[in-house]
Amino acid sequence: MNLFDVYPLFDITIDHGKGCHVWDENGQEYLDLYGGHAVISVGHCHPHYVESMTKQLNKLGFYSNSVQNPLQKEFASRLGKACGYDDYQLFLINSGAEANENALKLASFYNGRTRVLSLEKAFHGRTSLAVEATNNPKIIAPINNNGHVTYLPINDIDAWEAELSKGDVCAVILECIQGVGGIRMVTGDFMLGLRRLCNQYNTVLICDEIQCGYGRSGKFFAHQYFNVKPDLITVAKGISNGFPMSGLLISPKFKPVYGQLGTTFGGNHLACAGALAVLDIIEKENLVENAANVGEYFIMRLKEEKLPHVTEVRGKGLMIGIELDVPYKEIRTRLVKEQHCFTGCAGTNVLRLLPPLCLTKADVDDFIERFKAVL
């Protein structure tokens, strides 16, 4: 049997990692400014994370949600305090798409509606409703194209009000900093307006914090820059530093009903052990503050250098987009092959930087020199 060939791959095999660096099977070191799609939050192979996961695996890796799992309750309590939502409820699942699926399902249970508003250039996952809310027709199969979703421009509150005022919108789902959409950020006025309109028309406001959340923006959640509280918040990626896990944070307005949501693997013992270790490290090493400080320095350096082909630098914290006046493909490939540095991409002309939150200013300076050499 062969693998189903749906990923374009670099001809590189990563063998091991530490902090913000990885090494291939030949011993070549790479600076990792992508963290495996923003998943590596506290750095590769952090000793406390490895120790916690190993200890739990030697004790119990998995049992189903038919029995008590004190790790889930401990994690919910810790997460609530860390992010400032200790009055919310937590449902644990496995992936970002699954978190968004359950958010949309819960919203529909709440108000009985089926219509969703999503941003142009949105990305919310690759399953059923999540992919329908993703503004990319190439990955929406006919079976998923069910007419539930209307895509609207970012920061155009009039366009959103025109749709919400129809009174039939189940949910609004959006990333406050779009990842795949090119590191584009909503404005404070837009978010405040959206919150007011969702209240007015009994529409559920969902913030997808899967990529921009969990400290990456320099606040625990990106929407916290705008003093707005969503009804539902989805998290994944950095939540367990590479072990598959996600969560749905649920406001008190939603009342749980047995059987309403369910999961086999969600919130398993090993996932919770990893997630608790991540919170330990984030708090002990002040990684949210580090993301804010190093991110500000990173963006300043990129702008000050006035680099050729760079037309704009966008982002918050360690979620940075570098707009180019040429396609990113050659530059990104040369960064990997010649300068041994991993970055991401968005659209056709944007390099996307999503490094571990432990990135240092020295790492930033290192990248700038590598980037200059390629440009």
Short mmCIF file of C-alpha atoms in Angstrom, two decimals:
data_model
loop_
_atom_site.label_atom_id
_atom_site.label_comp_id
_atom_site.label_asym_id
_atom_site.label_seq_id
_atom_site.Cartn_x
_atom_site.Cartn_y
_atom_site.Cartn_z
CA MET A 1 0.00 0.00 0.00
CA ASN A 2 1.18 3.52 -0.86
CA LEU A 3 0.30 6.77 0.85
CA PHE A 4 -2.53 8.78 -0.73
CA ASP A 5 -0.51 11.48 -2.49
CA VAL A 6 -2.24 14.72 -1.46
CA TYR A 7 0.69 16.59 0.13
CA PRO A 8 3.51 18.30 -1.78
CA LEU A 9 6.56 17.42 0.33
CA PHE A 10 10.04 18.84 0.77
CA ASP A 11 12.65 16.13 0.22
CA ILE A 12 13.63 16.32 3.89
CA THR A 13 13.13 13.87 6.74
CA ILE A 14 13.10 15.53 10.17
CA ASP A 15 14.63 13.22 12.75
CA HIS A 16 14.63 15.17 16.02
CA GLY A 17 14.17 18.64 17.50
CA LYS A 18 14.88 20.87 20.46
CA GLY A 19 13.38 24.28 21.21
CA CYS A 20 13.11 26.25 17.96
CA HIS A 21 15.43 23.96 15.98
CA VAL A 22 15.07 20.61 14.20
CA TRP A 23 17.59 18.27 12.61
CA ASP A 24 17.18 16.03 9.57
CA GLU A 25 18.33 12.44 9.24
CA ASN A 26 21.72 13.63 7.96
CA GLY A 27 22.32 15.84 11.01
CA GLN A 28 21.59 19.15 9.24
CA GLU A 29 20.15 21.72 11.66
CA TYR A 30 17.18 23.95 10.69
CA LEU A 31 15.73 27.04 12.34
CA ASP A 32 12.02 26.27 12.73
CA LEU A 33 9.83 29.33 12.22
CA TYR A 34 6.76 27.28 11.39
CA GLY A 35 6.37 24.89 14.32
CA GLY A 36 4.55 22.33 12.19
CA HIS A 37 1.58 24.62 11.35
CA ALA A 38 1.73 26.53 14.69
CA VAL A 39 1.44 23.28 16.66
CA ILE A 40 4.74 23.40 18.57
CA SER A 41 3.88 25.97 21.22
CA VAL A 42 6.47 25.38 23.97
CA GLY A 43 9.30 24.14 21.75
CA HIS A 44 10.33 20.76 20.43
CA CYS A 45 10.99 18.08 23.06
CA HIS A 46 10.73 20.35 26.09
CA PRO A 47 12.05 18.25 29.04
CA HIS A 48 9.01 18.88 31.24
CA TYR A 49 6.63 17.95 28.41
CA VAL A 50 8.56 14.77 27.60
CA GLU A 51 8.69 13.80 31.27
CA SER A 52 4.96 14.40 31.79
CA MET A 53 3.94 12.44 28.71
CA THR A 54 6.28 9.56 29.53
CA LYS A 55 5.06 9.37 33.12
CA GLN A 56 1.41 9.29 32.04
CA LEU A 57 2.02 6.75 29.28
CA ASN A 58 3.70 4.45 31.77
CA LYS A 59 0.62 4.75 33.96
CA LEU A 60 -2.37 4.86 31.56
CA GLY A 61 -2.50 6.18 28.00
CA PHE A 62 -6.22 5.93 27.35
CA TYR A 63 -9.58 5.00 28.72
CA SER A 64 -12.94 6.12 27.40
CA ASN A 65 -15.17 8.96 28.58
CA SER A 66 -17.45 6.45 30.29
CA VAL A 67 -15.38 6.81 33.49
CA GLN A 68 -14.07 9.67 35.61
CA ASN A 69 -10.90 11.33 34.32
CA PRO A 70 -9.61 13.79 36.95
CA LEU A 71 -7.04 15.11 34.45
CA GLN A 72 -9.89 16.62 32.39
CA LYS A 73 -11.27 18.52 35.38
CA GLU A 74 -7.80 19.70 36.39
CA PHE A 75 -7.10 20.90 32.87
CA ALA A 76 -10.45 22.71 32.59
CA SER A 77 -9.77 24.53 35.85
CA ARG A 78 -6.21 25.44 34.87
CA LEU A 79 -7.20 26.58 31.37
CA GLY A 80 -10.05 28.72 32.70
CA LYS A 81 -7.67 30.59 35.00
CA ALA A 82 -4.94 30.90 32.35
CA CYS A 83 -7.19 32.42 29.70
CA GLY A 84 -9.63 34.35 31.93
CA TYR A 85 -12.71 32.26 31.12
CA ASP A 86 -13.14 30.30 34.33
CA ASP A 87 -16.94 30.73 34.15
CA TYR A 88 -17.06 28.92 30.77
CA GLN A 89 -17.42 25.16 30.22
CA LEU A 90 -14.99 22.93 28.30
CA PHE A 91 -15.60 20.13 25.81
CA LEU A 92 -12.48 18.26 24.69
CA ILE A 93 -12.02 16.71 21.26
CA ASN A 94 -9.13 15.92 18.90
CA SER A 95 -8.60 18.44 16.08
CA GLY A 96 -9.32 22.02 15.09
CA ALA A 97 -11.87 20.99 12.48
CA GLU A 98 -13.64 18.86 15.07
CA ALA A 99 -13.72 21.77 17.51
CA ASN A 100 -15.35 23.97 14.87
CA GLU A 101 -17.81 21.21 13.91
CA ASN A 102 -18.97 20.94 17.51
CA ALA A 103 -19.15 24.73 17.91
CA LEU A 104 -21.41 25.04 14.87
CA LYS A 105 -23.50 22.08 16.00
CA LEU A 106 -23.96 23.54 19.48
CA ALA A 107 -24.90 26.93 17.99
CA SER A 108 -27.57 25.25 15.86
CA PHE A 109 -28.93 23.33 18.85
CA TYR A 110 -29.13 26.66 20.70
CA ASN A 111 -31.17 28.74 18.27
CA GLY A 112 -32.50 26.14 15.83
CA ARG A 113 -31.03 27.87 12.78
CA THR A 114 -28.81 26.58 9.96
CA ARG A 115 -27.21 29.63 8.33
CA VAL A 116 -23.58 30.64 9.00
CA LEU A 117 -21.58 33.77 8.21
CA SER A 118 -17.84 33.40 7.60
CA LEU A 119 -15.03 35.67 6.45
CA GLU A 120 -13.70 35.81 2.92
CA LYS A 121 -10.38 33.88 2.89
CA ALA A 122 -11.47 31.98 6.01
CA PHE A 123 -10.04 28.59 6.91
CA HIS A 124 -11.84 26.51 9.56
CA GLY A 125 -10.95 22.92 8.70
CA ARG A 126 -11.53 20.15 6.19
CA THR A 127 -14.55 18.26 7.53
CA SER A 128 -18.29 18.62 6.85
CA LEU A 129 -19.43 22.02 8.17
CA ALA A 130 -15.91 23.25 8.92
CA VAL A 131 -14.89 22.93 5.29
CA GLU A 132 -18.14 24.55 4.15
CA ALA A 133 -17.22 27.55 6.32
CA THR A 134 -13.78 27.60 4.65
CA ASN A 135 -13.59 30.00 1.73
CA ASN A 136 -11.79 27.68 -0.70
CA PRO A 137 -13.97 25.98 -3.33
CA LYS A 138 -11.11 23.64 -4.28
CA ILE A 139 -11.44 21.68 -1.04
CA ILE A 140 -15.24 21.76 -0.67
CA ALA A 141 -16.63 18.52 -2.10
CA PRO A 142 -20.14 18.57 -3.61
CA ILE A 143 -21.43 16.63 -0.60
CA ASN A 144 -20.23 19.45 1.68
CA ASN A 145 -21.55 22.29 -0.48
CA ASN A 146 -24.95 22.60 1.19
CA GLY A 147 -25.56 26.33 1.05
CA HIS A 148 -25.26 26.96 4.79
CA VAL A 149 -22.50 29.59 4.55
CA THR A 150 -22.26 33.17 3.31
CA TYR A 151 -18.76 34.67 3.04
CA LEU A 152 -18.37 38.37 3.81
CA PRO A 153 -15.45 40.85 3.63
CA ILE A 154 -13.28 41.47 6.67
CA ASN A 155 -14.01 44.63 8.72
CA ASP A 156 -17.05 45.65 6.64
CA ILE A 157 -19.61 45.82 9.45
CA ASP A 158 -22.34 47.13 7.14
CA ALA A 159 -22.18 43.99 5.01
CA TRP A 160 -22.42 41.81 8.12
CA GLU A 161 -25.30 43.83 9.55
CA ALA A 162 -27.22 43.45 6.28
CA GLU A 163 -27.05 39.65 6.63
CA LEU A 164 -27.58 39.46 10.39
CA SER A 165 -30.63 41.70 10.24
CA LYS A 166 -32.42 39.01 8.21
CA GLY A 167 -32.81 37.21 11.55
CA ASP A 168 -31.97 33.72 10.25
CA VAL A 169 -28.24 33.49 11.02
CA CYS A 170 -27.30 30.64 13.35
CA ALA A 171 -23.67 31.60 13.91
CA VAL A 172 -20.85 33.91 12.96
CA ILE A 173 -17.46 32.16 12.86
CA LEU A 174 -14.20 34.01 12.36
CA GLU A 175 -10.47 34.08 13.07
CA CYS A 176 -9.48 37.41 14.62
CA ILE A 177 -6.14 36.98 12.84
CA GLN A 178 -6.59 35.00 9.65
CA GLY A 179 -3.86 32.41 9.18
CA VAL A 180 -4.32 30.78 5.78
CA GLY A 181 -5.98 34.06 4.76
CA GLY A 182 -2.64 35.86 4.94
CA ILE A 183 -2.27 37.14 8.54
CA ARG A 184 -5.06 39.70 8.26
CA MET A 185 -6.54 41.08 11.47
CA VAL A 186 -10.02 42.28 12.32
CA THR A 187 -10.41 45.76 13.83
CA GLY A 188 -11.73 46.63 17.26
CA ASP A 189 -14.70 48.55 15.85
CA PHE A 190 -15.65 45.58 13.68
CA MET A 191 -15.51 43.10 16.58
CA LEU A 192 -17.49 45.35 18.93
CA GLY A 193 -20.08 45.87 16.21
CA LEU A 194 -20.29 42.16 15.52
CA ARG A 195 -20.78 41.38 19.22
CA ARG A 196 -23.60 43.94 19.44
CA LEU A 197 -25.31 42.59 16.33
CA CYS A 198 -25.04 38.95 17.45
CA ASN A 199 -26.68 39.92 20.75
CA GLN A 200 -29.40 41.82 18.93
CA TYR A 201 -30.30 38.98 16.55
CA ASN A 202 -29.69 36.00 18.87
CA THR A 203 -26.79 34.80 16.71
CA VAL A 204 -23.93 32.80 18.26
CA LEU A 205 -20.49 34.42 17.98
CA ILE A 206 -17.70 31.84 17.50
CA CYS A 207 -14.03 32.84 17.62
CA ASP A 208 -11.76 30.30 15.95
CA GLU A 209 -8.56 30.61 18.01
CA ILE A 210 -7.06 27.42 16.64
CA GLN A 211 -4.09 29.15 15.02
CA CYS A 212 -4.13 32.65 16.50
CA GLY A 213 -4.90 31.55 20.07
CA TYR A 214 -3.10 29.88 22.94
CA GLY A 215 -0.67 32.74 23.45
CA ARG A 216 0.52 33.11 19.87
CA SER A 217 -0.76 36.66 19.37
CA GLY A 218 0.83 37.97 22.58
CA LYS A 219 -2.42 37.58 24.50
CA PHE A 220 -3.89 34.23 25.41
CA PHE A 221 -6.58 34.72 22.76
CA ALA A 222 -6.36 37.12 19.83
CA HIS A 223 -9.93 38.38 20.42
CA GLN A 224 -8.78 39.68 23.82
CA TYR A 225 -7.19 42.64 22.01
CA PHE A 226 -10.76 43.90 21.42
CA ASN A 227 -12.44 43.47 24.81
CA VAL A 228 -15.05 41.16 23.29
CA LYS A 229 -16.29 37.86 24.75
CA PRO A 230 -17.41 35.28 22.17
CA ASP A 231 -20.10 32.74 22.97
CA LEU A 232 -17.88 29.87 21.81
CA ILE A 233 -14.09 29.67 21.44
CA THR A 234 -12.29 26.87 19.59
CA VAL A 235 -8.69 25.88 20.37
CA ALA A 236 -6.31 23.23 19.04
CA LYS A 237 -2.78 23.23 17.52
CA GLY A 238 -0.56 24.42 20.41
CA ILE A 239 -2.83 23.08 23.16
CA SER A 240 -0.76 19.89 23.63
CA ASN A 241 2.43 20.74 21.70
CA GLY A 242 1.91 18.18 18.95
CA PHE A 243 -0.27 15.54 20.57
CA PRO A 244 -3.68 15.61 18.80
CA MET A 245 -6.10 17.54 21.01
CA SER A 246 -8.59 20.37 20.77
CA GLY A 247 -11.17 22.10 22.88
CA LEU A 248 -14.40 24.06 22.76
CA LEU A 249 -14.86 26.77 25.40
CA ILE A 250 -18.58 27.27 25.98
CA SER A 251 -20.27 30.27 27.60
CA PRO A 252 -22.72 29.81 30.50
CA LYS A 253 -25.66 30.56 28.19
CA PHE A 254 -25.37 26.98 26.84
CA LYS A 255 -26.81 24.22 29.02
CA PRO A 256 -25.36 20.71 28.53
CA VAL A 257 -27.64 17.80 27.65
CA TYR A 258 -26.53 14.16 27.89
CA GLY A 259 -25.73 12.78 24.45
CA GLN A 260 -25.78 16.18 22.75
CA LEU A 261 -22.05 16.03 21.97
CA GLY A 262 -19.71 13.06 22.20
CA THR A 263 -16.20 11.81 21.44
CA THR A 264 -14.17 8.61 21.69
CA PHE A 265 -10.63 9.95 21.95
CA GLY A 266 -11.29 13.50 23.11
CA GLY A 267 -9.71 14.49 26.42
CA ASN A 268 -7.93 11.17 26.86
CA HIS A 269 -5.41 10.75 29.66
CA LEU A 270 -2.30 11.23 27.53
CA ALA A 271 -3.69 14.30 25.76
CA CYS A 272 -4.59 15.94 29.08
CA ALA A 273 -1.14 15.17 30.54
CA GLY A 274 0.43 16.92 27.56
CA ALA A 275 -1.94 19.88 27.78
CA LEU A 276 -1.27 20.32 31.51
CA ALA A 277 2.48 20.24 30.84
CA VAL A 278 2.04 22.92 28.16
CA LEU A 279 0.23 25.19 30.63
CA ASP A 280 2.99 24.56 33.19
CA ILE A 281 5.62 25.68 30.70
CA ILE A 282 3.64 28.65 29.36
CA GLU A 283 3.17 29.96 32.91
CA LYS A 284 6.65 29.19 34.26
CA GLU A 285 8.51 30.56 31.24
CA ASN A 286 6.10 33.47 30.59
CA LEU A 287 5.64 32.41 26.98
CA VAL A 288 2.61 34.60 26.26
CA GLU A 289 4.62 37.65 27.30
CA ASN A 290 7.59 36.32 25.31
CA ALA A 291 5.41 36.00 22.20
CA ALA A 292 4.33 39.63 22.62
CA ASN A 293 7.84 41.00 23.22
CA VAL A 294 9.78 38.92 20.69
CA GLY A 295 6.97 39.31 18.15
CA GLU A 296 7.08 43.09 18.46
CA TYR A 297 10.86 42.99 18.01
CA PHE A 298 10.51 40.63 15.01
CA ILE A 299 8.01 42.87 13.22
CA MET A 300 10.13 45.97 13.97
CA ARG A 301 13.28 44.31 12.57
CA LEU A 302 11.49 43.19 9.41
CA LYS A 303 10.16 46.70 8.81
CA GLU A 304 13.40 48.51 9.65
CA GLU A 305 15.50 46.41 7.30
CA LYS A 306 13.50 47.63 4.27
CA LEU A 307 14.20 44.32 2.57
CA PRO A 308 13.87 43.94 -1.21
CA HIS A 309 10.61 42.31 -2.39
CA VAL A 310 8.96 42.86 1.03
CA THR A 311 5.93 45.13 0.56
CA GLU A 312 4.20 44.72 3.93
CA VAL A 313 4.71 43.06 7.31
CA ARG A 314 1.57 42.15 9.29
CA GLY A 315 0.72 40.35 12.47
CA LYS A 316 0.64 40.24 16.25
CA GLY A 317 3.00 38.40 18.54
CA LEU A 318 4.54 35.36 16.87
CA MET A 319 1.96 35.19 14.09
CA ILE A 320 3.57 37.18 11.28
CA GLY A 321 2.90 37.57 7.58
CA ILE A 322 5.48 38.91 5.13
CA GLU A 323 3.86 40.12 1.91
CA LEU A 324 6.13 39.87 -1.13
CA ASP A 325 5.95 41.43 -4.59
CA VAL A 326 6.92 38.05 -6.07
CA PRO A 327 5.48 34.56 -5.50
CA TYR A 328 6.74 33.08 -2.24
CA LYS A 329 7.59 29.67 -3.71
CA GLU A 330 11.21 30.26 -4.76
CA ILE A 331 12.06 32.31 -1.67
CA ARG A 332 10.53 29.74 0.69
CA THR A 333 12.29 26.87 -1.11
CA ARG A 334 15.65 28.63 -0.95
CA LEU A 335 15.14 29.41 2.74
CA VAL A 336 14.76 25.68 3.35
CA LYS A 337 17.39 24.36 0.94
CA GLU A 338 20.10 27.02 1.22
CA GLN A 339 19.53 28.70 4.58
CA HIS A 340 18.03 25.72 6.42
CA CYS A 341 15.04 27.59 7.78
CA PHE A 342 11.40 26.48 7.77
CA THR A 343 8.60 29.00 7.15
CA GLY A 344 4.99 28.67 6.11
CA CYS A 345 3.03 30.41 3.39
CA ALA A 346 -0.38 31.84 2.54
CA GLY A 347 -2.00 32.67 -0.77
CA THR A 348 0.62 33.14 -3.50
CA ASN A 349 2.78 35.94 -2.08
CA VAL A 350 2.85 35.68 1.71
CA LEU A 351 5.42 33.99 3.94
CA ARG A 352 3.74 32.93 7.20
CA LEU A 353 5.81 32.72 10.39
CA LEU A 354 4.43 30.64 13.28
CA PRO A 355 7.45 29.70 15.42
CA PRO A 356 7.37 28.11 18.88
CA LEU A 357 6.49 30.68 21.55
CA CYS A 358 9.95 30.27 23.11
CA LEU A 359 11.60 32.04 20.13
CA THR A 360 14.35 34.46 21.21
CA LYS A 361 15.53 37.79 19.81
CA ALA A 362 18.77 36.04 18.85
CA ASP A 363 16.69 33.61 16.75
CA VAL A 364 15.02 36.61 15.11
CA ASP A 365 18.38 38.17 14.24
CA ASP A 366 19.53 34.81 12.87
CA PHE A 367 16.47 34.58 10.61
CA ILE A 368 16.87 38.15 9.36
CA GLU A 369 20.39 37.35 8.12
CA ARG A 370 19.24 34.15 6.42
CA PHE A 371 16.28 35.97 4.86
CA LYS A 372 18.51 38.80 3.59
CA ALA A 373 20.85 36.28 1.98
CA VAL A 374 17.98 34.76 0.00
CA LEU A 375 16.41 38.10 -1.00
#
